[in-house]
Structures are given as structure tokens and as C-alpha cells.
Amino acid sequence: MVEQEAELKRLMLRGLDGDAEAWRALLLAIRRPLQDFFRKRMGAGHADIEDVVQDTLLAIHAKRATFDRSQAFGPWCYAVARYKMIDHLRRQGRRPTTVLDDAERIAGPSTVESGAIRRDLSRLLARLPLRQRRLIEDTRLAGYSMAEAAERQGVTEGAAKVSVHRGLKTLSEKAQRDAD
């Protein structure tokens, strides 16, 4: 798996540097893993898997300039794939689910640093009122739209926007005070 990640990143970097053959090889190499990724999440018999694979490959091509050369390729690729799947399912009116066993493959390997970041984030969010915290978690961490988060929390979309804005401002101020 580590060797595969290294090879995919090598192809990505060569592709970014203008090597068209490496770029084609990368897109061919990730096609099958993307099919497996979508099949596992959308259901093996889902008719639109190939469409979502194609949308993802096009998005990777279009957004390749956003790839951070210092980061791993896999998490970036699967983040693009996840967003494309969510877009597709939203158009159909369905919400995706993620198998927890695949969390590391989707998000990348967990590190001590990422654990510390999650702990610090949880501590900061715990300082907010429950509804405000849940709105921020829904919109900024779980990927819900503002309208969806508002509906989940039983408030208007306008109230949700104000609450999220104020909550993020409060978090920023508290984090700054803690740093001083």
C-alpha cells in the first residue's frame, strides 16, 4: 500500500510537471480503486458508478493544481472522490454513508499530530452552546449545506448562518486567548 501511494504520488508530480504519459498512467491506475471506492459506498449494483468515476477523474484533472506536493496523493484523491459522490447522491436526494473500517483509507493515516488536533478542536467546540456547536460540526466538519444543517437543528437558514459566523468568531477569539 505504501509503495502504491509512492508510485501514485510520483505519477501525480510528473503529471503536474507536464509529463502527459505519467498523467495518463495515473488516471488509469486510480480508475479501478475509484470504482471499488464507489461500489462499496453506493452499492455494488448502483447504475451510476461509472458516471461518478468519470466525474471524479475529470475533477482530479481540473483541480490538479490544488494538489499540495508535500502531501500524500491518496487522501487528496479520495477527498475529491467523496465530494463527487456526495454531489451525485444529493442530486438524487440520497445521503451517503461511510464504512468506518475505511476511515483511514479515506482520511489518510492517523498520526499523533492529527489526534492532538482533534482533541484540541473538541475542547474548543465544547466551549460553545450545544446548538451552535452542532451547526458548526454539521457545516464545517460533516459537509452538510447550511440549509441541511439548519433543518437538522430546527432553525432557519438565516439563523444558522448567523450562529455559525458568531460561533467561529468566538472560537477564533478563544483560541487566540489560549495561545497568548
CSV table of N, CA and C in Angstrom, one decimal:
chain,number,residue,atom,x,y,z
A,1,MET,N,0.8,-1.2,0.0
A,1,MET,CA,0.0,0.0,0.0
A,1,MET,C,0.9,1.3,0.0
A,2,VAL,N,2.0,1.2,0.8
A,2,VAL,CA,2.9,2.4,0.9
A,2,VAL,C,3.6,2.6,-0.5
A,3,GLU,N,3.9,1.4,-1.1
A,3,GLU,CA,4.6,1.5,-2.4
A,3,GLU,C,3.6,2.1,-3.5
A,4,GLN,N,2.4,1.7,-3.4
A,4,GLN,CA,1.3,2.1,-4.3
A,4,GLN,C,1.1,3.6,-4.2
A,5,GLU,N,1.1,4.1,-2.9
A,5,GLU,CA,0.9,5.5,-2.7
A,5,GLU,C,2.1,6.3,-3.2
A,6,ALA,N,3.3,5.8,-3.0
A,6,ALA,CA,4.5,6.5,-3.5
A,6,ALA,C,4.5,6.5,-5.0
A,7,GLU,N,4.1,5.4,-5.7
A,7,GLU,CA,4.0,5.4,-7.2
A,7,GLU,C,3.0,6.4,-7.7
A,8,LEU,N,1.8,6.4,-7.0
A,8,LEU,CA,0.8,7.3,-7.5
A,8,LEU,C,1.2,8.8,-7.3
A,9,LYS,N,1.9,9.1,-6.2
A,9,LYS,CA,2.3,10.5,-6.0
A,9,LYS,C,3.4,10.8,-7.0
A,10,ARG,N,4.3,9.8,-7.3
A,10,ARG,CA,5.3,10.1,-8.3
A,10,ARG,C,4.7,10.4,-9.7
A,11,LEU,N,3.7,9.6,-10.0
A,11,LEU,CA,3.0,9.9,-11.3
A,11,LEU,C,2.3,11.3,-11.3
A,12,MET,N,1.7,11.6,-10.1
A,12,MET,CA,1.0,12.9,-10.0
A,12,MET,C,2.0,14.0,-10.2
A,13,LEU,N,3.1,13.9,-9.5
A,13,LEU,CA,4.1,15.0,-9.6
A,13,LEU,C,4.7,15.1,-11.0
A,14,ARG,N,4.9,14.0,-11.6
A,14,ARG,CA,5.4,14.0,-13.0
A,14,ARG,C,4.3,14.6,-13.9
A,15,GLY,N,3.1,14.3,-13.7
A,15,GLY,CA,2.0,14.8,-14.5
A,15,GLY,C,1.9,16.3,-14.3
A,16,LEU,N,2.0,16.8,-13.1
A,16,LEU,CA,2.0,18.2,-12.8
A,16,LEU,C,3.1,18.9,-13.5
A,17,ASP,N,4.2,18.2,-13.7
A,17,ASP,CA,5.4,18.9,-14.3
A,17,ASP,C,5.3,18.8,-15.9
A,18,GLY,N,4.1,18.3,-16.4
A,18,GLY,CA,3.9,18.3,-17.8
A,18,GLY,C,4.1,16.9,-18.5
A,19,ASP,N,4.4,15.9,-17.8
A,19,ASP,CA,4.6,14.6,-18.4
A,19,ASP,C,3.2,13.9,-18.7
A,20,ALA,N,2.7,14.0,-19.9
A,20,ALA,CA,1.4,13.6,-20.3
A,20,ALA,C,1.3,12.1,-20.2
A,21,GLU,N,2.3,11.3,-20.4
A,21,GLU,CA,2.3,9.9,-20.3
A,21,GLU,C,2.1,9.5,-18.8
A,22,ALA,N,2.8,10.2,-17.9
A,22,ALA,CA,2.6,9.9,-16.5
A,22,ALA,C,1.2,10.2,-16.0
A,23,TRP,N,0.7,11.3,-16.6
A,23,TRP,CA,-0.7,11.7,-16.2
A,23,TRP,C,-1.7,10.7,-16.6
A,24,ARG,N,-1.6,10.2,-17.9
A,24,ARG,CA,-2.5,9.1,-18.4
A,24,ARG,C,-2.3,7.9,-17.5
A,25,ALA,N,-1.1,7.5,-17.1
A,25,ALA,CA,-0.8,6.3,-16.3
A,25,ALA,C,-1.5,6.5,-14.9
A,26,LEU,N,-1.4,7.7,-14.4
A,26,LEU,CA,-2.1,8.0,-13.1
A,26,LEU,C,-3.6,7.8,-13.2
A,27,LEU,N,-4.2,8.4,-14.2
A,27,LEU,CA,-5.6,8.3,-14.3
A,27,LEU,C,-6.1,6.8,-14.5
A,28,LEU,N,-5.3,6.1,-15.3
A,28,LEU,CA,-5.6,4.7,-15.4
A,28,LEU,C,-5.4,3.9,-14.1
A,29,ALA,N,-4.4,4.2,-13.4
A,29,ALA,CA,-4.1,3.5,-12.1
A,29,ALA,C,-5.1,3.7,-11.1
A,30,ILE,N,-5.7,4.9,-11.0
A,30,ILE,CA,-6.7,5.2,-10.0
A,30,ILE,C,-8.2,4.8,-10.4
A,31,ARG,N,-8.4,4.5,-11.6
A,31,ARG,CA,-9.7,4.1,-12.1
A,31,ARG,C,-10.3,3.0,-11.3
A,32,ARG,N,-9.6,1.9,-11.2
A,32,ARG,CA,-10.1,0.7,-10.5
A,32,ARG,C,-10.4,1.0,-9.0
A,33,PRO,N,-9.4,1.6,-8.3
A,33,PRO,CA,-9.6,1.9,-6.9
A,33,PRO,C,-10.8,2.8,-6.7
A,34,LEU,N,-11.0,3.7,-7.6
A,34,LEU,CA,-12.2,4.6,-7.5
A,34,LEU,C,-13.5,3.8,-7.7
A,35,GLN,N,-13.5,2.9,-8.7
A,35,GLN,CA,-14.7,2.1,-8.9
A,35,GLN,C,-15.0,1.3,-7.6
A,36,ASP,N,-14.0,0.7,-7.0
A,36,ASP,CA,-14.2,0.0,-5.7
A,36,ASP,C,-14.7,0.9,-4.6
A,37,PHE,N,-14.1,2.1,-4.5
A,37,PHE,CA,-14.5,3.1,-3.5
A,37,PHE,C,-16.0,3.4,-3.6
A,38,PHE,N,-16.4,3.6,-4.9
A,38,PHE,CA,-17.9,4.0,-5.1
A,38,PHE,C,-18.8,2.8,-4.9
A,39,ARG,N,-18.3,1.6,-5.4
A,39,ARG,CA,-19.1,0.4,-5.3
A,39,ARG,C,-19.4,0.1,-3.8
A,40,LYS,N,-18.4,0.2,-3.0
A,40,LYS,CA,-18.5,-0.1,-1.6
A,40,LYS,C,-19.5,0.9,-0.9
A,41,ARG,N,-19.5,2.1,-1.3
A,41,ARG,CA,-20.3,3.2,-0.6
A,41,ARG,C,-21.7,3.3,-1.2
A,42,MET,N,-21.8,3.1,-2.5
A,42,MET,CA,-23.1,3.3,-3.2
A,42,MET,C,-23.8,2.1,-3.5
A,43,GLY,N,-23.2,0.9,-3.3
A,43,GLY,CA,-23.8,-0.4,-3.6
A,43,GLY,C,-23.3,-0.9,-4.9
A,44,ALA,N,-23.0,-2.2,-4.8
A,44,ALA,CA,-22.4,-2.9,-6.0
A,44,ALA,C,-23.2,-2.8,-7.2
A,45,GLY,N,-24.5,-2.7,-7.1
A,45,GLY,CA,-25.4,-2.7,-8.3
A,45,GLY,C,-25.8,-1.3,-8.7
A,46,HIS,N,-25.2,-0.3,-8.1
A,46,HIS,CA,-25.6,1.1,-8.5
A,46,HIS,C,-25.3,1.4,-9.9
A,47,ALA,N,-26.2,1.9,-10.6
A,47,ALA,CA,-26.1,2.1,-12.1
A,47,ALA,C,-25.2,3.2,-12.4
A,48,ASP,N,-25.0,4.2,-11.5
A,48,ASP,CA,-24.2,5.4,-11.8
A,48,ASP,C,-22.8,5.4,-11.4
A,49,ILE,N,-22.2,4.3,-11.0
A,49,ILE,CA,-20.9,4.2,-10.5
A,49,ILE,C,-19.9,4.7,-11.6
A,50,GLU,N,-20.0,4.3,-12.8
A,50,GLU,CA,-19.1,4.7,-13.9
A,50,GLU,C,-19.2,6.2,-14.1
A,51,ASP,N,-20.4,6.7,-14.0
A,51,ASP,CA,-20.6,8.2,-14.2
A,51,ASP,C,-19.8,9.0,-13.1
A,52,VAL,N,-19.9,8.5,-11.9
A,52,VAL,CA,-19.2,9.2,-10.8
A,52,VAL,C,-17.7,9.0,-10.9
A,53,VAL,N,-17.3,7.9,-11.4
A,53,VAL,CA,-15.8,7.7,-11.6
A,53,VAL,C,-15.4,8.7,-12.7
A,54,GLN,N,-16.1,8.8,-13.8
A,54,GLN,CA,-15.7,9.8,-14.8
A,54,GLN,C,-15.7,11.2,-14.3
A,55,ASP,N,-16.8,11.6,-13.5
A,55,ASP,CA,-16.8,12.9,-12.9
A,55,ASP,C,-15.6,13.1,-12.0
A,56,THR,N,-15.2,12.1,-11.3
A,56,THR,CA,-14.1,12.2,-10.3
A,56,THR,C,-12.8,12.4,-11.1
A,57,LEU,N,-12.6,11.6,-12.2
A,57,LEU,CA,-11.4,11.7,-13.0
A,57,LEU,C,-11.3,13.1,-13.6
A,58,LEU,N,-12.4,13.6,-14.1
A,58,LEU,CA,-12.4,15.0,-14.7
A,58,LEU,C,-12.1,16.0,-13.6
A,59,ALA,N,-12.7,15.8,-12.4
A,59,ALA,CA,-12.4,16.8,-11.3
A,59,ALA,C,-11.0,16.8,-10.9
A,60,ILE,N,-10.4,15.6,-10.8
A,60,ILE,CA,-9.0,15.4,-10.5
A,60,ILE,C,-8.1,16.2,-11.5
A,61,HIS,N,-8.5,16.0,-12.8
A,61,HIS,CA,-7.8,16.7,-13.9
A,61,HIS,C,-7.9,18.2,-13.7
A,62,ALA,N,-9.2,18.6,-13.5
A,62,ALA,CA,-9.4,20.1,-13.4
A,62,ALA,C,-8.8,20.7,-12.2
A,63,LYS,N,-8.8,20.0,-11.1
A,63,LYS,CA,-8.3,20.5,-9.8
A,63,LYS,C,-6.9,20.1,-9.5
A,64,ARG,N,-6.2,19.6,-10.4
A,64,ARG,CA,-4.8,19.1,-10.1
A,64,ARG,C,-3.9,20.1,-9.6
A,65,ALA,N,-4.1,21.4,-9.9
A,65,ALA,CA,-3.2,22.5,-9.5
A,65,ALA,C,-3.4,22.7,-8.0
A,66,THR,N,-4.5,22.2,-7.4
A,66,THR,CA,-4.7,22.4,-5.9
A,66,THR,C,-4.0,21.4,-5.1
A,67,PHE,N,-3.4,20.4,-5.8
A,67,PHE,CA,-2.6,19.3,-5.0
A,67,PHE,C,-1.4,19.9,-4.4
A,68,ASP,N,-1.2,19.7,-3.1
A,68,ASP,CA,-0.1,20.1,-2.4
A,68,ASP,C,1.0,19.1,-2.5
A,69,ARG,N,2.1,19.4,-3.2
A,69,ARG,CA,3.2,18.5,-3.5
A,69,ARG,C,3.8,17.8,-2.2
A,70,SER,N,3.7,18.5,-1.1
A,70,SER,CA,4.3,18.0,0.1
A,70,SER,C,3.4,16.9,0.8
A,71,GLN,N,2.1,16.7,0.3
A,71,GLN,CA,1.2,15.9,1.0
A,71,GLN,C,1.0,14.5,0.2
A,72,ALA,N,0.4,13.6,0.8
A,72,ALA,CA,0.1,12.3,0.2
A,72,ALA,C,-0.9,12.5,-0.9
A,73,PHE,N,-0.9,11.6,-1.9
A,73,PHE,CA,-1.8,11.7,-3.0
A,73,PHE,C,-3.1,11.1,-2.7
A,74,GLY,N,-3.1,9.9,-2.0
A,74,GLY,CA,-4.3,9.2,-1.7
A,74,GLY,C,-5.4,10.0,-1.0
A,75,PRO,N,-5.1,10.6,0.1
A,75,PRO,CA,-6.2,11.3,0.8
A,75,PRO,C,-6.8,12.5,-0.1
A,76,TRP,N,-5.9,13.1,-0.8
A,76,TRP,CA,-6.4,14.2,-1.7
A,76,TRP,C,-7.4,13.6,-2.8
A,77,CYS,N,-6.9,12.5,-3.4
A,77,CYS,CA,-7.7,11.8,-4.4
A,77,CYS,C,-9.1,11.4,-3.9
A,78,TYR,N,-9.1,10.7,-2.7
A,78,TYR,CA,-10.3,10.2,-2.1
A,78,TYR,C,-11.2,11.4,-1.6
A,79,ALA,N,-10.6,12.5,-1.2
A,79,ALA,CA,-11.4,13.6,-0.9
A,79,ALA,C,-12.2,14.1,-2.1
A,80,VAL,N,-11.5,14.2,-3.2
A,80,VAL,CA,-12.2,14.7,-4.5
A,80,VAL,C,-13.3,13.7,-4.8
A,81,ALA,N,-13.0,12.4,-4.7
A,81,ALA,CA,-14.0,11.3,-5.0
A,81,ALA,C,-15.2,11.4,-4.0
A,82,ARG,N,-14.9,11.6,-2.8
A,82,ARG,CA,-16.0,11.8,-1.8
A,82,ARG,C,-16.9,12.9,-2.1
A,83,TYR,N,-16.3,14.1,-2.5
A,83,TYR,CA,-17.2,15.2,-2.8
A,83,TYR,C,-18.0,14.9,-4.1
A,84,LYS,N,-17.4,14.3,-5.1
A,84,LYS,CA,-18.1,13.9,-6.3
A,84,LYS,C,-19.3,13.0,-6.0
A,85,MET,N,-19.1,12.0,-5.1
A,85,MET,CA,-20.1,11.1,-4.7
A,85,MET,C,-21.2,11.8,-4.0
A,86,ILE,N,-20.9,12.7,-3.1
A,86,ILE,CA,-21.9,13.5,-2.3
A,86,ILE,C,-22.7,14.3,-3.3
A,87,ASP,N,-22.0,15.0,-4.2
A,87,ASP,CA,-22.7,15.8,-5.2
A,87,ASP,C,-23.7,14.9,-6.0
A,88,HIS,N,-23.3,13.8,-6.4
A,88,HIS,CA,-24.1,12.9,-7.2
A,88,HIS,C,-25.3,12.4,-6.4
A,89,LEU,N,-25.1,12.0,-5.1
A,89,LEU,CA,-26.2,11.5,-4.3
A,89,LEU,C,-27.1,12.6,-3.9
A,90,ARG,N,-26.6,13.8,-3.7
A,90,ARG,CA,-27.5,14.9,-3.4
A,90,ARG,C,-28.5,15.2,-4.6
A,91,ARG,N,-27.9,15.1,-5.8
A,91,ARG,CA,-28.8,15.3,-6.9
A,91,ARG,C,-29.9,14.3,-7.0
A,92,GLN,N,-29.6,13.1,-6.4
A,92,GLN,CA,-30.6,12.0,-6.4
A,92,GLN,C,-31.4,12.1,-5.1
A,93,GLY,N,-31.1,12.9,-4.2
A,93,GLY,CA,-31.8,13.0,-2.9
A,93,GLY,C,-31.4,12.0,-1.9
A,94,ARG,N,-30.2,11.4,-2.0
A,94,ARG,CA,-29.7,10.4,-1.0
A,94,ARG,C,-28.5,10.9,-0.2
A,95,ARG,N,-28.3,10.4,1.0
A,95,ARG,CA,-27.2,10.8,1.8
A,95,ARG,C,-26.3,9.6,1.9
A,96,PRO,N,-24.9,9.8,1.6
A,96,PRO,CA,-24.0,8.7,1.7
A,96,PRO,C,-23.7,8.3,3.1
A,97,THR,N,-23.3,7.0,3.2
A,97,THR,CA,-22.7,6.5,4.5
A,97,THR,C,-21.3,6.0,4.2
A,98,THR,N,-20.5,6.1,5.3
A,98,THR,CA,-19.1,5.7,5.2
A,98,THR,C,-18.9,4.5,6.1
A,99,VAL,N,-18.3,3.4,5.6
A,99,VAL,CA,-17.9,2.3,6.4
A,99,VAL,C,-16.8,2.7,7.3
A,100,LEU,N,-16.9,2.6,8.6
A,100,LEU,CA,-15.8,3.1,9.5
A,100,LEU,C,-14.5,2.4,9.3
A,101,ASP,N,-14.6,1.1,8.8
A,101,ASP,CA,-13.3,0.4,8.6
A,101,ASP,C,-12.5,1.1,7.6
A,102,ASP,N,-13.1,1.9,6.7
A,102,ASP,CA,-12.3,2.5,5.6
A,102,ASP,C,-11.9,3.9,6.0
A,103,ALA,N,-12.1,4.4,7.2
A,103,ALA,CA,-11.8,5.7,7.6
A,103,ALA,C,-10.4,6.1,7.3
A,104,GLU,N,-9.4,5.2,7.6
A,104,GLU,CA,-8.0,5.6,7.4
A,104,GLU,C,-7.7,5.7,5.9
A,105,ARG,N,-8.3,4.8,5.1
A,105,ARG,CA,-8.1,4.9,3.7
A,105,ARG,C,-8.6,6.2,3.1
A,106,ILE,N,-9.7,6.7,3.6
A,106,ILE,CA,-10.3,7.9,3.1
A,106,ILE,C,-9.6,9.1,3.6
A,107,ALA,N,-9.4,9.2,4.9
A,107,ALA,CA,-8.8,10.4,5.5
A,107,ALA,C,-7.3,10.3,5.6
A,108,GLY,N,-6.7,9.2,5.3
A,108,GLY,CA,-5.2,9.1,5.4
A,108,GLY,C,-4.9,8.6,6.8
A,109,PRO,N,-3.6,8.2,7.0
A,109,PRO,CA,-3.3,7.6,8.2
A,109,PRO,C,-3.4,8.6,9.4
A,110,SER,N,-3.8,8.1,10.5
A,110,SER,CA,-4.0,8.9,11.7
A,110,SER,C,-2.6,9.0,12.4
A,111,THR,N,-2.3,10.2,12.8
A,111,THR,CA,-1.0,10.4,13.5
A,111,THR,C,-1.2,11.0,14.8
A,112,VAL,N,-0.2,11.1,15.6
A,112,VAL,CA,-0.3,11.7,16.9
A,112,VAL,C,-0.7,13.2,16.8
A,113,GLU,N,-0.1,13.8,15.7
A,113,GLU,CA,-0.5,15.2,15.5
A,113,GLU,C,-2.0,15.4,15.1
A,114,SER,N,-2.5,14.5,14.3
A,114,SER,CA,-3.9,14.6,13.9
A,114,SER,C,-4.8,14.3,15.1
A,115,GLY,N,-4.4,13.4,16.0
A,115,GLY,CA,-5.1,13.1,17.2
A,115,GLY,C,-5.1,14.3,18.1
A,116,ALA,N,-4.0,15.0,18.2
A,116,ALA,CA,-3.9,16.2,19.1
A,116,ALA,C,-4.8,17.3,18.5
A,117,ILE,N,-4.8,17.4,17.2
A,117,ILE,CA,-5.7,18.4,16.6
A,117,ILE,C,-7.1,18.1,16.9
A,118,ARG,N,-7.6,16.9,16.7
A,118,ARG,CA,-9.0,16.5,17.0
A,118,ARG,C,-9.3,16.8,18.5
A,119,ARG,N,-8.4,16.5,19.4
A,119,ARG,CA,-8.6,16.7,20.8
A,119,ARG,C,-8.8,18.2,21.1
A,120,ASP,N,-7.9,19.0,20.5
A,120,ASP,CA,-7.9,20.5,20.7
A,120,ASP,C,-9.2,21.1,20.1
A,121,LEU,N,-9.6,20.6,18.9
A,121,LEU,CA,-10.8,21.0,18.3
A,121,LEU,C,-12.0,20.7,19.1
A,122,SER,N,-12.1,19.5,19.7
A,122,SER,CA,-13.2,19.0,20.5
A,122,SER,C,-13.3,19.9,21.8
A,123,ARG,N,-12.1,20.3,22.4
A,123,ARG,CA,-12.1,21.1,23.5
A,123,ARG,C,-12.6,22.5,23.2
A,124,LEU,N,-12.2,23.1,22.1
A,124,LEU,CA,-12.7,24.4,21.7
A,124,LEU,C,-14.2,24.3,21.4
A,125,LEU,N,-14.7,23.4,20.7
A,125,LEU,CA,-16.1,23.3,20.4
A,125,LEU,C,-16.9,23.1,21.6
A,126,ALA,N,-16.4,22.4,22.6
A,126,ALA,CA,-17.1,22.2,23.8
A,126,ALA,C,-17.5,23.5,24.6
A,127,ARG,N,-16.8,24.5,24.3
A,127,ARG,CA,-17.0,25.8,24.9
A,127,ARG,C,-18.2,26.5,24.4
A,128,LEU,N,-18.7,26.1,23.3
A,128,LEU,CA,-19.9,26.7,22.6
A,128,LEU,C,-21.2,26.1,23.1
A,129,PRO,N,-22.3,26.9,23.0
A,129,PRO,CA,-23.6,26.4,23.3
A,129,PRO,C,-23.9,25.2,22.3
A,130,LEU,N,-24.6,24.2,22.8
A,130,LEU,CA,-24.8,23.0,22.1
A,130,LEU,C,-25.3,23.2,20.6
A,131,ARG,N,-26.4,24.0,20.4
A,131,ARG,CA,-26.9,24.2,19.1
A,131,ARG,C,-25.8,24.8,18.1
A,132,GLN,N,-25.1,25.8,18.7
A,132,GLN,CA,-24.1,26.5,17.9
A,132,GLN,C,-23.0,25.5,17.5
A,133,ARG,N,-22.6,24.7,18.5
A,133,ARG,CA,-21.5,23.7,18.2
A,133,ARG,C,-22.0,22.7,17.2
A,134,ARG,N,-23.2,22.2,17.3
A,134,ARG,CA,-23.7,21.3,16.3
A,134,ARG,C,-23.9,21.8,14.9
A,135,LEU,N,-24.2,23.1,14.8
A,135,LEU,CA,-24.3,23.8,13.5
A,135,LEU,C,-22.9,23.8,12.9
A,136,ILE,N,-21.9,24.2,13.7
A,136,ILE,CA,-20.5,24.2,13.1
A,136,ILE,C,-20.0,22.9,12.8
A,137,GLU,N,-20.3,21.9,13.6
A,137,GLU,CA,-19.9,20.5,13.3
A,137,GLU,C,-20.6,20.0,12.0
A,138,ASP,N,-21.9,20.3,11.8
A,138,ASP,CA,-22.6,19.9,10.6
A,138,ASP,C,-22.0,20.6,9.4
A,139,THR,N,-21.8,21.9,9.4
A,139,THR,CA,-21.5,22.6,8.2
A,139,THR,C,-20.0,22.6,7.9
A,140,ARG,N,-19.1,22.6,8.9
A,140,ARG,CA,-17.7,22.7,8.7
A,140,ARG,C,-17.0,21.3,8.8
A,141,LEU,N,-17.6,20.4,9.5
A,141,LEU,CA,-16.9,19.1,9.6
A,141,LEU,C,-17.6,18.0,8.9
A,142,ALA,N,-18.9,18.0,8.9
A,142,ALA,CA,-19.7,16.8,8.3
A,142,ALA,C,-20.1,17.1,6.9
A,143,GLY,N,-19.9,18.3,6.4
A,143,GLY,CA,-20.2,18.6,5.0
A,143,GLY,C,-21.6,18.9,4.6
A,144,TYR,N,-22.5,19.1,5.6
A,144,TYR,CA,-23.9,19.5,5.3
A,144,TYR,C,-23.9,20.9,4.8
A,145,SER,N,-24.9,21.2,3.9
A,145,SER,CA,-25.1,22.6,3.5
A,145,SER,C,-25.7,23.3,4.7
A,146,MET,N,-25.7,24.6,4.6
A,146,MET,CA,-26.2,25.5,5.6
A,146,MET,C,-27.7,25.1,5.8
A,147,ALA,N,-28.5,25.0,4.7
A,147,ALA,CA,-29.9,24.7,4.7
A,147,ALA,C,-30.1,23.3,5.4
A,148,GLU,N,-29.3,22.3,5.1
A,148,GLU,CA,-29.5,21.0,5.7
A,148,GLU,C,-29.2,21.1,7.2
A,149,ALA,N,-28.1,21.8,7.6
A,149,ALA,CA,-27.7,21.9,9.0
A,149,ALA,C,-28.8,22.6,9.8
A,150,ALA,N,-29.4,23.7,9.2
A,150,ALA,CA,-30.4,24.4,9.8
A,150,ALA,C,-31.6,23.5,10.1
A,151,GLU,N,-32.0,22.7,9.1
A,151,GLU,CA,-33.1,21.8,9.2
A,151,GLU,C,-32.9,20.8,10.3
A,152,ARG,N,-31.7,20.3,10.3
A,152,ARG,CA,-31.3,19.3,11.4
A,152,ARG,C,-31.4,19.8,12.8
A,153,GLN,N,-31.1,21.1,12.9
A,153,GLN,CA,-31.1,21.8,14.2
A,153,GLN,C,-32.4,22.5,14.5
A,154,GLY,N,-33.3,22.5,13.6
A,154,GLY,CA,-34.6,23.2,13.8
A,154,GLY,C,-34.6,24.7,13.9
A,155,VAL,N,-33.7,25.3,13.1
A,155,VAL,CA,-33.7,26.7,13.0
A,155,VAL,C,-33.8,27.2,11.5
A,156,THR,N,-34.0,28.5,11.3
A,156,THR,CA,-34.0,28.9,9.9
A,156,THR,C,-32.6,29.0,9.4
A,157,GLU,N,-32.5,29.0,8.1
A,157,GLU,CA,-31.2,29.0,7.4
A,157,GLU,C,-30.4,30.3,7.8
A,158,GLY,N,-31.1,31.4,7.9
A,158,GLY,CA,-30.5,32.7,8.3
A,158,GLY,C,-30.0,32.7,9.7
A,159,ALA,N,-30.8,32.1,10.6
A,159,ALA,CA,-30.3,32.0,12.0
A,159,ALA,C,-29.1,31.0,12.1
A,160,ALA,N,-29.1,30.0,11.2
A,160,ALA,CA,-27.9,29.1,11.2
A,160,ALA,C,-26.7,29.8,10.7
A,161,LYS,N,-26.8,30.6,9.7
A,161,LYS,CA,-25.7,31.4,9.2
A,161,LYS,C,-25.1,32.3,10.2
A,162,VAL,N,-26.0,33.0,10.9
A,162,VAL,CA,-25.5,33.9,12.0
A,162,VAL,C,-24.9,33.2,13.1
A,163,SER,N,-25.5,32.1,13.5
A,163,SER,CA,-24.9,31.3,14.6
A,163,SER,C,-23.5,30.7,14.3
A,164,VAL,N,-23.4,30.2,13.0
A,164,VAL,CA,-22.1,29.6,12.6
A,164,VAL,C,-21.1,30.8,12.6
A,165,HIS,N,-21.4,31.9,12.0
A,165,HIS,CA,-20.5,33.0,11.9
A,165,HIS,C,-20.0,33.4,13.3
A,166,ARG,N,-21.0,33.6,14.2
A,166,ARG,CA,-20.7,34.1,15.6
A,166,ARG,C,-19.9,33.0,16.3
A,167,GLY,N,-20.2,31.8,16.1
A,167,GLY,CA,-19.5,30.7,16.8
A,167,GLY,C,-18.1,30.6,16.3
A,168,LEU,N,-17.8,30.7,15.0
A,168,LEU,CA,-16.5,30.7,14.5
A,168,LEU,C,-15.7,31.9,15.0
A,169,LYS,N,-16.3,33.0,15.1
A,169,LYS,CA,-15.6,34.2,15.7
A,169,LYS,C,-15.3,34.0,17.1
A,170,THR,N,-16.2,33.4,17.9
A,170,THR,CA,-15.9,33.1,19.3
A,170,THR,C,-14.8,32.1,19.4
A,171,LEU,N,-14.8,31.1,18.6
A,171,LEU,CA,-13.7,30.1,18.7
A,171,LEU,C,-12.4,30.7,18.3
A,172,SER,N,-12.4,31.6,17.3
A,172,SER,CA,-11.1,32.2,17.0
A,172,SER,C,-10.6,33.1,18.1
A,173,GLU,N,-11.5,33.8,18.8
A,173,GLU,CA,-11.1,34.7,19.9
A,173,GLU,C,-10.6,33.8,21.1
A,174,LYS,N,-11.3,32.7,21.4
A,174,LYS,CA,-10.9,31.9,22.5
A,174,LYS,C,-9.5,31.2,22.2
A,175,ALA,N,-9.4,30.7,20.9
A,175,ALA,CA,-8.1,30.1,20.6
A,175,ALA,C,-6.9,31.1,20.7
A,176,GLN,N,-7.2,32.3,20.3
A,176,GLN,CA,-6.2,33.4,20.3
A,176,GLN,C,-5.8,33.7,21.8
A,177,ARG,N,-6.8,33.8,22.6
A,177,ARG,CA,-6.5,34.0,24.1
A,177,ARG,C,-5.7,32.8,24.7
A,178,ASP,N,-6.1,31.6,24.3
A,178,ASP,CA,-5.4,30.5,24.8
A,178,ASP,C,-3.9,30.4,24.4
A,179,ALA,N,-3.7,30.9,23.1
A,179,ALA,CA,-2.3,31.0,22.6
A,179,ALA,C,-1.4,32.0,23.3
A,180,ASP,N,-2.1,33.1,23.8
A,180,ASP,CA,-1.3,34.2,24.4
A,180,ASP,C,-0.9,33.8,25.8
